[in-house]
Amino acid sequence: MQALDANIIDVEDFYQQCDPEKENLCLYGLPNEQWEVNLPAEEVPPELPEPALGINFARDGMQEKDWLSLVAVHSDAWLLSVAFYFGSRFGFDKADRKRLFNMINELPTVFEVVTGAAKKQQKEKSSVSNHSSNKSKSNSKPQGLESQEKYPKSQPKDEDEGFDEEEVEEHGETLCGACGENYASDEFWICCDICEKWFHGKCVKITPARAEHIKHYKCPSCTNKRARP
């Protein structure tokens, strides 16, 4: 609640500072996570990219919500320009720039926060996540347990029962993606969620206990492919 009150105070303070009667004003974000409304830098070219100039002039000619949204859009553009300015200055290569953009893209934009779209997206994402989680719990089991069910470890049985012949026939032609050996019902197997190949747990160093905590398993080959630039 305190954070909400602080945000409301910030908006009201910002609105009052952007008086259309004043000179061209800019909105600056500071490294200490504070903000200020000030005149643009006098030096040419400036040390950093400059934000949108004269944001105060349109304040009284628009609805407050629309004006704040417009300033937010320009703020997003300025923040991106500052980020990539430092990227160029520090000699970022293609991979570094891509990583920088992905880090920025993980956060909501100023426009999304101001318009409330960020909360809506978070709520929808949470709803989808809960739905998927419930569906997963009801229709499937953790990867490790699923693997053990399809290729179970041997259990003590009566002398007159023996192994399930149908199961052996069904999976008998399955080969381990690592060592190439056939399926055996007394060994733990796990399936890669990317290439859908099956592996002996011992070949990829995955135990049944560890498999219970793996939501989506990637075999070593698929992991290496994803790691390449």
mmCIF file with all atom_site columns, C-alpha atoms in Angstrom:
data_model
loop_
_atom_site.group_PDB
_atom_site.id
_atom_site.type_symbol
_atom_site.label_atom_id
_atom_site.label_alt_id
_atom_site.label_comp_id
_atom_site.label_asym_id
_atom_site.label_entity_id
_atom_site.label_seq_id
_atom_site.pdbx_PDB_ins_code
_atom_site.Cartn_x
_atom_site.Cartn_y
_atom_site.Cartn_z
_atom_site.occupancy
_atom_site.B_iso_or_equiv
_atom_site.pdbx_formal_charge
_atom_site.auth_seq_id
_atom_site.auth_comp_id
_atom_site.auth_asym_id
_atom_site.auth_atom_id
_atom_site.pdbx_PDB_model_num
ATOM 1   C CA . MET A 1 1   ? 0.000  0.000   0.000   1.00 0.00 ? 1   MET A CA 1
ATOM 2   C CA . GLN A 1 2   ? 2.899  2.338   0.809   1.00 0.00 ? 2   GLN A CA 1
ATOM 3   C CA . ALA A 1 3   ? 4.416  1.678   -2.631  1.00 0.00 ? 3   ALA A CA 1
ATOM 4   C CA . LEU A 1 4   ? 1.079  2.521   -4.284  1.00 0.00 ? 4   LEU A CA 1
ATOM 5   C CA . ASP A 1 5   ? 0.816  5.785   -2.325  1.00 0.00 ? 5   ASP A CA 1
ATOM 6   C CA . ALA A 1 6   ? 4.404  6.666   -3.302  1.00 0.00 ? 6   ALA A CA 1
ATOM 7   C CA . ASN A 1 7   ? 3.614  6.085   -6.982  1.00 0.00 ? 7   ASN A CA 1
ATOM 8   C CA . ILE A 1 8   ? 0.545  8.337   -6.777  1.00 0.00 ? 8   ILE A CA 1
ATOM 9   C CA . ILE A 1 9   ? 2.617  11.074  -5.117  1.00 0.00 ? 9   ILE A CA 1
ATOM 10  C CA . ASP A 1 10  ? 5.288  10.706  -7.840  1.00 0.00 ? 10  ASP A CA 1
ATOM 11  C CA . VAL A 1 11  ? 2.703  11.133  -10.612 1.00 0.00 ? 11  VAL A CA 1
ATOM 12  C CA . GLU A 1 12  ? 1.151  14.195  -8.956  1.00 0.00 ? 12  GLU A CA 1
ATOM 13  C CA . ASP A 1 13  ? 4.573  15.722  -8.313  1.00 0.00 ? 13  ASP A CA 1
ATOM 14  C CA . PHE A 1 14  ? 5.656  15.039  -11.904 1.00 0.00 ? 14  PHE A CA 1
ATOM 15  C CA . TYR A 1 15  ? 2.447  16.568  -13.272 1.00 0.00 ? 15  TYR A CA 1
ATOM 16  C CA . GLN A 1 16  ? 2.948  19.758  -11.254 1.00 0.00 ? 16  GLN A CA 1
ATOM 17  C CA . GLN A 1 17  ? 6.607  20.121  -12.286 1.00 0.00 ? 17  GLN A CA 1
ATOM 18  C CA . CYS A 1 18  ? 5.722  19.954  -15.993 1.00 0.00 ? 18  CYS A CA 1
ATOM 19  C CA . ASP A 1 19  ? 4.213  23.424  -16.073 1.00 0.00 ? 19  ASP A CA 1
ATOM 20  C CA . PRO A 1 20  ? 3.517  24.472  -19.706 1.00 0.00 ? 20  PRO A CA 1
ATOM 21  C CA . GLU A 1 21  ? 4.486  28.060  -18.773 1.00 0.00 ? 21  GLU A CA 1
ATOM 22  C CA . LYS A 1 22  ? 8.083  26.984  -18.196 1.00 0.00 ? 22  LYS A CA 1
ATOM 23  C CA . GLU A 1 23  ? 10.784 26.452  -20.825 1.00 0.00 ? 23  GLU A CA 1
ATOM 24  C CA . ASN A 1 24  ? 11.417 23.204  -22.710 1.00 0.00 ? 24  ASN A CA 1
ATOM 25  C CA . LEU A 1 25  ? 11.606 20.476  -20.068 1.00 0.00 ? 25  LEU A CA 1
ATOM 26  C CA . CYS A 1 26  ? 12.865 16.893  -20.154 1.00 0.00 ? 26  CYS A CA 1
ATOM 27  C CA . LEU A 1 27  ? 12.264 13.905  -17.902 1.00 0.00 ? 27  LEU A CA 1
ATOM 28  C CA . TYR A 1 28  ? 15.514 12.265  -16.746 1.00 0.00 ? 28  TYR A CA 1
ATOM 29  C CA . GLY A 1 29  ? 15.924 8.896   -15.038 1.00 0.00 ? 29  GLY A CA 1
ATOM 30  C CA . LEU A 1 30  ? 18.878 8.784   -12.632 1.00 0.00 ? 30  LEU A CA 1
ATOM 31  C CA . PRO A 1 31  ? 21.221 5.886   -11.715 1.00 0.00 ? 31  PRO A CA 1
ATOM 32  C CA . ASN A 1 32  ? 19.883 5.924   -8.122  1.00 0.00 ? 32  ASN A CA 1
ATOM 33  C CA . GLU A 1 33  ? 16.388 5.009   -9.445  1.00 0.00 ? 33  GLU A CA 1
ATOM 34  C CA . GLN A 1 34  ? 15.113 8.570   -8.891  1.00 0.00 ? 34  GLN A CA 1
ATOM 35  C CA . TRP A 1 35  ? 13.835 10.974  -11.545 1.00 0.00 ? 35  TRP A CA 1
ATOM 36  C CA . GLU A 1 36  ? 13.943 14.684  -12.235 1.00 0.00 ? 36  GLU A CA 1
ATOM 37  C CA . VAL A 1 37  ? 12.330 17.184  -14.585 1.00 0.00 ? 37  VAL A CA 1
ATOM 38  C CA . ASN A 1 38  ? 14.953 19.584  -15.862 1.00 0.00 ? 38  ASN A CA 1
ATOM 39  C CA . LEU A 1 39  ? 16.173 21.677  -18.774 1.00 0.00 ? 39  LEU A CA 1
ATOM 40  C CA . PRO A 1 40  ? 18.124 19.852  -21.495 1.00 0.00 ? 40  PRO A CA 1
ATOM 41  C CA . ALA A 1 41  ? 21.929 19.712  -21.388 1.00 0.00 ? 41  ALA A CA 1
ATOM 42  C CA . GLU A 1 42  ? 23.650 22.774  -22.812 1.00 0.00 ? 42  GLU A CA 1
ATOM 43  C CA . GLU A 1 43  ? 26.688 21.072  -24.326 1.00 0.00 ? 43  GLU A CA 1
ATOM 44  C CA . VAL A 1 44  ? 26.511 19.898  -27.938 1.00 0.00 ? 44  VAL A CA 1
ATOM 45  C CA . PRO A 1 45  ? 26.702 17.006  -28.464 1.00 0.00 ? 45  PRO A CA 1
ATOM 46  C CA . PRO A 1 46  ? 25.521 15.991  -24.975 1.00 0.00 ? 46  PRO A CA 1
ATOM 47  C CA . GLU A 1 47  ? 27.352 13.378  -22.918 1.00 0.00 ? 47  GLU A CA 1
ATOM 48  C CA . LEU A 1 48  ? 24.313 11.075  -23.099 1.00 0.00 ? 48  LEU A CA 1
ATOM 49  C CA . PRO A 1 49  ? 21.402 10.840  -25.543 1.00 0.00 ? 49  PRO A CA 1
ATOM 50  C CA . GLU A 1 50  ? 18.796 13.444  -24.626 1.00 0.00 ? 50  GLU A CA 1
ATOM 51  C CA . PRO A 1 51  ? 15.188 12.518  -23.735 1.00 0.00 ? 51  PRO A CA 1
ATOM 52  C CA . ALA A 1 52  ? 12.206 14.064  -25.526 1.00 0.00 ? 52  ALA A CA 1
ATOM 53  C CA . LEU A 1 53  ? 12.257 17.856  -25.362 1.00 0.00 ? 53  LEU A CA 1
ATOM 54  C CA . GLY A 1 54  ? 9.302  19.998  -24.270 1.00 0.00 ? 54  GLY A CA 1
ATOM 55  C CA . ILE A 1 55  ? 7.146  17.324  -22.646 1.00 0.00 ? 55  ILE A CA 1
ATOM 56  C CA . ASN A 1 56  ? 5.484  20.056  -20.565 1.00 0.00 ? 56  ASN A CA 1
ATOM 57  C CA . PHE A 1 57  ? 3.996  21.951  -23.528 1.00 0.00 ? 57  PHE A CA 1
ATOM 58  C CA . ALA A 1 58  ? 1.368  19.305  -24.351 1.00 0.00 ? 58  ALA A CA 1
ATOM 59  C CA . ARG A 1 59  ? 0.264  18.748  -20.745 1.00 0.00 ? 59  ARG A CA 1
ATOM 60  C CA . ASP A 1 60  ? -2.813 20.973  -20.664 1.00 0.00 ? 60  ASP A CA 1
ATOM 61  C CA . GLY A 1 61  ? -3.871 20.183  -24.221 1.00 0.00 ? 61  GLY A CA 1
ATOM 62  C CA . MET A 1 62  ? -4.457 16.478  -23.492 1.00 0.00 ? 62  MET A CA 1
ATOM 63  C CA . GLN A 1 63  ? -6.197 14.317  -20.924 1.00 0.00 ? 63  GLN A CA 1
ATOM 64  C CA . GLU A 1 64  ? -3.812 13.537  -18.069 1.00 0.00 ? 64  GLU A CA 1
ATOM 65  C CA . LYS A 1 65  ? -3.849 9.798   -18.782 1.00 0.00 ? 65  LYS A CA 1
ATOM 66  C CA . ASP A 1 66  ? -3.079 10.298  -22.479 1.00 0.00 ? 66  ASP A CA 1
ATOM 67  C CA . TRP A 1 67  ? -0.329 12.797  -21.722 1.00 0.00 ? 67  TRP A CA 1
ATOM 68  C CA . LEU A 1 68  ? 1.325  10.460  -19.213 1.00 0.00 ? 68  LEU A CA 1
ATOM 69  C CA . SER A 1 69  ? 1.153  7.626   -21.748 1.00 0.00 ? 69  SER A CA 1
ATOM 70  C CA . LEU A 1 70  ? 2.822  9.832   -24.387 1.00 0.00 ? 70  LEU A CA 1
ATOM 71  C CA . VAL A 1 71  ? 5.640  10.767  -22.003 1.00 0.00 ? 71  VAL A CA 1
ATOM 72  C CA . ALA A 1 72  ? 6.017  7.069   -21.080 1.00 0.00 ? 72  ALA A CA 1
ATOM 73  C CA . VAL A 1 73  ? 6.491  6.075   -24.731 1.00 0.00 ? 73  VAL A CA 1
ATOM 74  C CA . HIS A 1 74  ? 9.209  8.708   -25.189 1.00 0.00 ? 74  HIS A CA 1
ATOM 75  C CA . SER A 1 75  ? 10.809 7.582   -21.920 1.00 0.00 ? 75  SER A CA 1
ATOM 76  C CA . ASP A 1 76  ? 11.015 3.998   -23.190 1.00 0.00 ? 76  ASP A CA 1
ATOM 77  C CA . ALA A 1 77  ? 12.703 5.205   -26.381 1.00 0.00 ? 77  ALA A CA 1
ATOM 78  C CA . TRP A 1 78  ? 15.181 7.271   -24.356 1.00 0.00 ? 78  TRP A CA 1
ATOM 79  C CA . LEU A 1 79  ? 16.047 4.405   -21.985 1.00 0.00 ? 79  LEU A CA 1
ATOM 80  C CA . LEU A 1 80  ? 16.756 2.120   -24.945 1.00 0.00 ? 80  LEU A CA 1
ATOM 81  C CA . SER A 1 81  ? 18.943 4.732   -26.587 1.00 0.00 ? 81  SER A CA 1
ATOM 82  C CA . VAL A 1 82  ? 20.935 5.202   -23.360 1.00 0.00 ? 82  VAL A CA 1
ATOM 83  C CA . ALA A 1 83  ? 21.382 1.430   -22.955 1.00 0.00 ? 83  ALA A CA 1
ATOM 84  C CA . PHE A 1 84  ? 22.684 0.971   -26.486 1.00 0.00 ? 84  PHE A CA 1
ATOM 85  C CA . TYR A 1 85  ? 24.782 4.120   -26.219 1.00 0.00 ? 85  TYR A CA 1
ATOM 86  C CA . PHE A 1 86  ? 26.713 2.498   -23.379 1.00 0.00 ? 86  PHE A CA 1
ATOM 87  C CA . GLY A 1 87  ? 26.760 -0.763  -25.340 1.00 0.00 ? 87  GLY A CA 1
ATOM 88  C CA . SER A 1 88  ? 28.525 0.986   -28.217 1.00 0.00 ? 88  SER A CA 1
ATOM 89  C CA . ARG A 1 89  ? 30.817 2.900   -25.901 1.00 0.00 ? 89  ARG A CA 1
ATOM 90  C CA . PHE A 1 90  ? 31.940 -0.266  -24.129 1.00 0.00 ? 90  PHE A CA 1
ATOM 91  C CA . GLY A 1 91  ? 32.429 -2.158  -27.392 1.00 0.00 ? 91  GLY A CA 1
ATOM 92  C CA . PHE A 1 92  ? 29.578 -4.649  -27.130 1.00 0.00 ? 92  PHE A CA 1
ATOM 93  C CA . ASP A 1 93  ? 29.572 -7.211  -29.932 1.00 0.00 ? 93  ASP A CA 1
ATOM 94  C CA . LYS A 1 94  ? 26.501 -8.813  -31.509 1.00 0.00 ? 94  LYS A CA 1
ATOM 95  C CA . ALA A 1 95  ? 26.073 -11.389 -28.732 1.00 0.00 ? 95  ALA A CA 1
ATOM 96  C CA . ASP A 1 96  ? 26.465 -8.747  -26.001 1.00 0.00 ? 96  ASP A CA 1
ATOM 97  C CA . ARG A 1 97  ? 23.896 -6.460  -27.642 1.00 0.00 ? 97  ARG A CA 1
ATOM 98  C CA . LYS A 1 98  ? 21.459 -9.332  -27.968 1.00 0.00 ? 98  LYS A CA 1
ATOM 99  C CA . ARG A 1 99  ? 21.946 -10.226 -24.303 1.00 0.00 ? 99  ARG A CA 1
ATOM 100 C CA . LEU A 1 100 ? 21.442 -6.584  -23.309 1.00 0.00 ? 100 LEU A CA 1
ATOM 101 C CA . PHE A 1 101 ? 18.206 -6.367  -25.291 1.00 0.00 ? 101 PHE A CA 1
ATOM 102 C CA . ASN A 1 102 ? 16.925 -9.636  -23.801 1.00 0.00 ? 102 ASN A CA 1
ATOM 103 C CA . MET A 1 103 ? 17.639 -8.355  -20.287 1.00 0.00 ? 103 MET A CA 1
ATOM 104 C CA . ILE A 1 104 ? 15.709 -5.148  -21.047 1.00 0.00 ? 104 ILE A CA 1
ATOM 105 C CA . ASN A 1 105 ? 12.894 -7.107  -22.648 1.00 0.00 ? 105 ASN A CA 1
ATOM 106 C CA . GLU A 1 106 ? 12.397 -9.162  -19.474 1.00 0.00 ? 106 GLU A CA 1
ATOM 107 C CA . LEU A 1 107 ? 11.190 -6.008  -17.716 1.00 0.00 ? 107 LEU A CA 1
ATOM 108 C CA . PRO A 1 108 ? 7.901  -4.172  -18.356 1.00 0.00 ? 108 PRO A CA 1
ATOM 109 C CA . THR A 1 109 ? 8.166  -0.918  -20.297 1.00 0.00 ? 109 THR A CA 1
ATOM 110 C CA . VAL A 1 110 ? 7.391  2.439   -18.707 1.00 0.00 ? 110 VAL A CA 1
ATOM 111 C CA . PHE A 1 111 ? 4.356  2.644   -20.989 1.00 0.00 ? 111 PHE A CA 1
ATOM 112 C CA . GLU A 1 112 ? 3.090  -0.754  -19.774 1.00 0.00 ? 112 GLU A CA 1
ATOM 113 C CA . VAL A 1 113 ? 3.486  0.302   -16.138 1.00 0.00 ? 113 VAL A CA 1
ATOM 114 C CA . VAL A 1 114 ? 1.791  3.674   -16.624 1.00 0.00 ? 114 VAL A CA 1
ATOM 115 C CA . THR A 1 115 ? -1.164 2.275   -18.579 1.00 0.00 ? 115 THR A CA 1
ATOM 116 C CA . GLY A 1 116 ? -1.590 -0.757  -16.316 1.00 0.00 ? 116 GLY A CA 1
ATOM 117 C CA . ALA A 1 117 ? -0.816 -3.202  -19.130 1.00 0.00 ? 117 ALA A CA 1
ATOM 118 C CA . ALA A 1 118 ? 2.055  -4.706  -17.102 1.00 0.00 ? 118 ALA A CA 1
ATOM 119 C CA . LYS A 1 119 ? -0.277 -5.772  -14.285 1.00 0.00 ? 119 LYS A CA 1
ATOM 120 C CA . LYS A 1 120 ? -2.754 -7.180  -16.775 1.00 0.00 ? 120 LYS A CA 1
ATOM 121 C CA . GLN A 1 121 ? -0.038 -9.187  -18.539 1.00 0.00 ? 121 GLN A CA 1
ATOM 122 C CA . GLN A 1 122 ? 1.288  -10.460 -15.212 1.00 0.00 ? 122 GLN A CA 1
ATOM 123 C CA . LYS A 1 123 ? -2.209 -11.500 -14.161 1.00 0.00 ? 123 LYS A CA 1
ATOM 124 C CA . GLU A 1 124 ? -2.818 -13.305 -17.468 1.00 0.00 ? 124 GLU A CA 1
ATOM 125 C CA . LYS A 1 125 ? 0.598  -14.959 -17.307 1.00 0.00 ? 125 LYS A CA 1
ATOM 126 C CA . SER A 1 126 ? -0.098 -16.108 -13.754 1.00 0.00 ? 126 SER A CA 1
ATOM 127 C CA . SER A 1 127 ? -3.506 -17.434 -14.778 1.00 0.00 ? 127 SER A CA 1
ATOM 128 C CA . VAL A 1 128 ? -2.052 -19.367 -17.732 1.00 0.00 ? 128 VAL A CA 1
ATOM 129 C CA . SER A 1 129 ? 0.753  -20.683 -15.547 1.00 0.00 ? 129 SER A CA 1
ATOM 130 C CA . ASN A 1 130 ? -1.663 -21.914 -12.889 1.00 0.00 ? 130 ASN A CA 1
ATOM 131 C CA . HIS A 1 131 ? -3.892 -23.475 -15.535 1.00 0.00 ? 131 HIS A CA 1
ATOM 132 C CA . SER A 1 132 ? -0.930 -25.251 -17.137 1.00 0.00 ? 132 SER A CA 1
ATOM 133 C CA . SER A 1 133 ? 0.327  -26.367 -13.745 1.00 0.00 ? 133 SER A CA 1
ATOM 134 C CA . ASN A 1 134 ? -3.055 -27.794 -12.763 1.00 0.00 ? 134 ASN A CA 1
ATOM 135 C CA . LYS A 1 135 ? -3.438 -29.470 -16.135 1.00 0.00 ? 135 LYS A CA 1
ATOM 136 C CA . SER A 1 136 ? 0.037  -30.922 -15.865 1.00 0.00 ? 136 SER A CA 1
ATOM 137 C CA . LYS A 1 137 ? -0.652 -32.262 -12.383 1.00 0.00 ? 137 LYS A CA 1
ATOM 138 C CA . SER A 1 138 ? -3.929 -33.859 -13.409 1.00 0.00 ? 138 SER A CA 1
ATOM 139 C CA . ASN A 1 139 ? -2.882 -35.283 -16.777 1.00 0.00 ? 139 ASN A CA 1
ATOM 140 C CA . SER A 1 140 ? 0.772  -36.054 -16.345 1.00 0.00 ? 140 SER A CA 1
ATOM 141 C CA . LYS A 1 141 ? 3.511  -36.630 -13.859 1.00 0.00 ? 141 LYS A CA 1
ATOM 142 C CA . PRO A 1 142 ? 7.005  -35.216 -13.362 1.00 0.00 ? 142 PRO A CA 1
ATOM 143 C CA . GLN A 1 143 ? 9.435  -36.258 -16.054 1.00 0.00 ? 143 GLN A CA 1
ATOM 144 C CA . GLY A 1 144 ? 11.396 -38.549 -13.776 1.00 0.00 ? 144 GLY A CA 1
ATOM 145 C CA . LEU A 1 145 ? 8.287  -40.407 -12.601 1.00 0.00 ? 145 LEU A CA 1
ATOM 146 C CA . GLU A 1 146 ? 6.922  -40.601 -16.132 1.00 0.00 ? 146 GLU A CA 1
ATOM 147 C CA . SER A 1 147 ? 10.158 -42.170 -17.286 1.00 0.00 ? 147 SER A CA 1
ATOM 148 C CA . GLN A 1 148 ? 10.056 -44.697 -14.480 1.00 0.00 ? 148 GLN A CA 1
ATOM 149 C CA . GLU A 1 149 ? 6.473  -45.627 -15.319 1.00 0.00 ? 149 GLU A CA 1
ATOM 150 C CA . LYS A 1 150 ? 7.268  -46.239 -18.977 1.00 0.00 ? 150 LYS A CA 1
ATOM 151 C CA . TYR A 1 151 ? 10.512 -47.998 -18.187 1.00 0.00 ? 151 TYR A CA 1
ATOM 152 C CA . PRO A 1 152 ? 10.064 -49.078 -14.558 1.00 0.00 ? 152 PRO A CA 1
ATOM 153 C CA . LYS A 1 153 ? 12.744 -50.538 -12.378 1.00 0.00 ? 153 LYS A CA 1
ATOM 154 C CA . SER A 1 154 ? 12.167 -54.176 -11.561 1.00 0.00 ? 154 SER A CA 1
ATOM 155 C CA . GLN A 1 155 ? 10.011 -54.916 -8.536  1.00 0.00 ? 155 GLN A CA 1
ATOM 156 C CA . PRO A 1 156 ? 9.903  -58.106 -6.453  1.00 0.00 ? 156 PRO A CA 1
ATOM 157 C CA . LYS A 1 157 ? 7.268  -60.422 -7.910  1.00 0.00 ? 157 LYS A CA 1
ATOM 158 C CA . ASP A 1 158 ? 5.928  -63.858 -7.261  1.00 0.00 ? 158 ASP A CA 1
ATOM 159 C CA . GLU A 1 159 ? 7.792  -66.669 -8.964  1.00 0.00 ? 159 GLU A CA 1
ATOM 160 C CA . ASP A 1 160 ? 4.883  -67.417 -11.281 1.00 0.00 ? 160 ASP A CA 1
ATOM 161 C CA . GLU A 1 161 ? 4.590  -63.800 -12.594 1.00 0.00 ? 161 GLU A CA 1
ATOM 162 C CA . GLY A 1 162 ? 7.913  -62.727 -14.192 1.00 0.00 ? 162 GLY A CA 1
ATOM 163 C CA . PHE A 1 163 ? 8.283  -59.511 -16.274 1.00 0.00 ? 163 PHE A CA 1
ATOM 164 C CA . ASP A 1 164 ? 5.496  -58.090 -18.385 1.00 0.00 ? 164 ASP A CA 1
ATOM 165 C CA . GLU A 1 165 ? 6.203  -59.541 -21.841 1.00 0.00 ? 165 GLU A CA 1
ATOM 166 C CA . GLU A 1 166 ? 4.003  -56.970 -23.599 1.00 0.00 ? 166 GLU A CA 1
ATOM 167 C CA . GLU A 1 167 ? 6.026  -54.118 -22.095 1.00 0.00 ? 167 GLU A CA 1
ATOM 168 C CA . VAL A 1 168 ? 9.316  -55.685 -23.177 1.00 0.00 ? 168 VAL A CA 1
ATOM 169 C CA . GLU A 1 169 ? 7.976  -56.190 -26.722 1.00 0.00 ? 169 GLU A CA 1
ATOM 170 C CA . GLU A 1 170 ? 6.679  -52.606 -26.876 1.00 0.00 ? 170 GLU A CA 1
ATOM 171 C CA . HIS A 1 171 ? 9.954  -50.970 -25.835 1.00 0.00 ? 171 HIS A CA 1
ATOM 172 C CA . GLY A 1 172 ? 12.415 -53.655 -26.804 1.00 0.00 ? 172 GLY A CA 1
ATOM 173 C CA . GLU A 1 173 ? 13.555 -51.783 -29.927 1.00 0.00 ? 173 GLU A CA 1
ATOM 174 C CA . THR A 1 174 ? 14.144 -48.484 -28.070 1.00 0.00 ? 174 THR A CA 1
ATOM 175 C CA . LEU A 1 175 ? 17.822 -47.552 -28.060 1.00 0.00 ? 175 LEU A CA 1
ATOM 176 C CA . CYS A 1 176 ? 19.656 -45.295 -25.655 1.00 0.00 ? 176 CYS A CA 1
ATOM 177 C CA . GLY A 1 177 ? 20.604 -42.032 -27.388 1.00 0.00 ? 177 GLY A CA 1
ATOM 178 C CA . ALA A 1 178 ? 23.986 -42.101 -25.656 1.00 0.00 ? 178 ALA A CA 1
ATOM 179 C CA . CYS A 1 179 ? 25.292 -45.670 -25.653 1.00 0.00 ? 179 CYS A CA 1
ATOM 180 C CA . GLY A 1 180 ? 23.005 -47.213 -28.275 1.00 0.00 ? 180 GLY A CA 1
ATOM 181 C CA . GLU A 1 181 ? 22.022 -50.186 -26.117 1.00 0.00 ? 181 GLU A CA 1
ATOM 182 C CA . ASN A 1 182 ? 18.498 -51.618 -25.992 1.00 0.00 ? 182 ASN A CA 1
ATOM 183 C CA . TYR A 1 183 ? 15.866 -50.970 -23.386 1.00 0.00 ? 183 TYR A CA 1
ATOM 184 C CA . ALA A 1 184 ? 15.926 -53.092 -20.265 1.00 0.00 ? 184 ALA A CA 1
ATOM 185 C CA . SER A 1 185 ? 13.017 -53.089 -17.827 1.00 0.00 ? 185 SER A CA 1
ATOM 186 C CA . ASP A 1 186 ? 15.276 -53.115 -14.779 1.00 0.00 ? 186 ASP A CA 1
ATOM 187 C CA . GLU A 1 187 ? 17.003 -49.807 -15.644 1.00 0.00 ? 187 GLU A CA 1
ATOM 188 C CA . PHE A 1 188 ? 15.955 -46.172 -15.208 1.00 0.00 ? 188 PHE A CA 1
ATOM 189 C CA . TRP A 1 189 ? 15.402 -44.222 -18.447 1.00 0.00 ? 189 TRP A CA 1
ATOM 190 C CA . ILE A 1 190 ? 14.620 -40.548 -19.153 1.00 0.00 ? 190 ILE A CA 1
ATOM 191 C CA . CYS A 1 191 ? 13.344 -38.816 -22.304 1.00 0.00 ? 191 CYS A CA 1
ATOM 192 C CA . CYS A 1 192 ? 14.647 -35.515 -23.717 1.00 0.00 ? 192 CYS A CA 1
ATOM 193 C CA . ASP A 1 193 ? 11.843 -32.963 -24.146 1.00 0.00 ? 193 ASP A CA 1
ATOM 194 C CA . ILE A 1 194 ? 13.628 -31.408 -27.150 1.00 0.00 ? 194 ILE A CA 1
ATOM 195 C CA . CYS A 1 195 ? 14.713 -34.300 -29.390 1.00 0.00 ? 195 CYS A CA 1
ATOM 196 C CA . GLU A 1 196 ? 12.429 -36.903 -27.692 1.00 0.00 ? 196 GLU A CA 1
ATOM 197 C CA . LYS A 1 197 ? 15.221 -39.483 -27.530 1.00 0.00 ? 197 LYS A CA 1
ATOM 198 C CA . TRP A 1 198 ? 15.451 -41.843 -24.580 1.00 0.00 ? 198 TRP A CA 1
ATOM 199 C CA . PHE A 1 199 ? 18.563 -42.289 -22.451 1.00 0.00 ? 199 PHE A CA 1
ATOM 200 C CA . HIS A 1 200 ? 19.786 -44.551 -19.677 1.00 0.00 ? 200 HIS A CA 1
ATOM 201 C CA . GLY A 1 201 ? 19.832 -42.462 -16.526 1.00 0.00 ? 201 GLY A CA 1
ATOM 202 C CA . LYS A 1 202 ? 23.393 -43.618 -15.863 1.00 0.00 ? 202 LYS A CA 1
ATOM 203 C CA . CYS A 1 203 ? 24.520 -42.495 -19.362 1.00 0.00 ? 203 CYS A CA 1
ATOM 204 C CA . VAL A 1 204 ? 23.400 -38.884 -18.796 1.00 0.00 ? 204 VAL A CA 1
ATOM 205 C CA . LYS A 1 205 ? 24.112 -38.915 -15.045 1.00 0.00 ? 205 LYS A CA 1
ATOM 206 C CA . ILE A 1 206 ? 20.474 -38.489 -14.013 1.00 0.00 ? 206 ILE A CA 1
ATOM 207 C CA . THR A 1 207 ? 19.127 -40.457 -11.054 1.00 0.00 ? 207 THR A CA 1
ATOM 208 C CA . PRO A 1 208 ? 15.420 -41.147 -10.414 1.00 0.00 ? 208 PRO A CA 1
ATOM 209 C CA . ALA A 1 209 ? 15.561 -38.825 -7.390  1.00 0.00 ? 209 ALA A CA 1
ATOM 210 C CA . ARG A 1 210 ? 17.054 -35.999 -9.430  1.00 0.00 ? 210 ARG A CA 1
ATOM 211 C CA . ALA A 1 211 ? 14.580 -36.561 -12.287 1.00 0.00 ? 211 ALA A CA 1
ATOM 212 C CA . GLU A 1 212 ? 11.671 -35.814 -9.937  1.00 0.00 ? 212 GLU A CA 1
ATOM 213 C CA . HIS A 1 213 ? 12.859 -32.186 -9.740  1.00 0.00 ? 213 HIS A CA 1
ATOM 214 C CA . ILE A 1 214 ? 13.356 -31.703 -13.505 1.00 0.00 ? 214 ILE A CA 1
ATOM 215 C CA . LYS A 1 215 ? 10.361 -30.110 -15.242 1.00 0.00 ? 215 LYS A CA 1
ATOM 216 C CA . HIS A 1 216 ? 11.784 -30.177 -18.774 1.00 0.00 ? 216 HIS A CA 1
ATOM 217 C CA . TYR A 1 217 ? 14.785 -32.377 -19.420 1.00 0.00 ? 217 TYR A CA 1
ATOM 218 C CA . LYS A 1 218 ? 17.322 -31.496 -22.149 1.00 0.00 ? 218 LYS A CA 1
ATOM 219 C CA . CYS A 1 219 ? 19.906 -34.095 -23.109 1.00 0.00 ? 219 CYS A CA 1
ATOM 220 C CA . PRO A 1 220 ? 23.590 -33.065 -23.387 1.00 0.00 ? 220 PRO A CA 1
ATOM 221 C CA . SER A 1 221 ? 23.395 -32.798 -27.207 1.00 0.00 ? 221 SER A CA 1
ATOM 222 C CA . CYS A 1 222 ? 20.407 -30.425 -27.148 1.00 0.00 ? 222 CYS A CA 1
ATOM 223 C CA . THR A 1 223 ? 21.961 -28.406 -24.339 1.00 0.00 ? 223 THR A CA 1
ATOM 224 C CA . ASN A 1 224 ? 25.136 -27.907 -26.389 1.00 0.00 ? 224 ASN A CA 1
ATOM 225 C CA . LYS A 1 225 ? 23.163 -26.889 -29.482 1.00 0.00 ? 225 LYS A CA 1
ATOM 226 C CA . ARG A 1 226 ? 21.291 -24.215 -27.525 1.00 0.00 ? 226 ARG A CA 1
ATOM 227 C CA . ALA A 1 227 ? 24.527 -22.872 -26.091 1.00 0.00 ? 227 ALA A CA 1
ATOM 228 C CA . ARG A 1 228 ? 26.075 -22.153 -29.509 1.00 0.00 ? 228 ARG A CA 1
ATOM 229 C CA . PRO A 1 229 ? 25.945 -18.506 -30.712 1.00 0.00 ? 229 PRO A CA 1
#
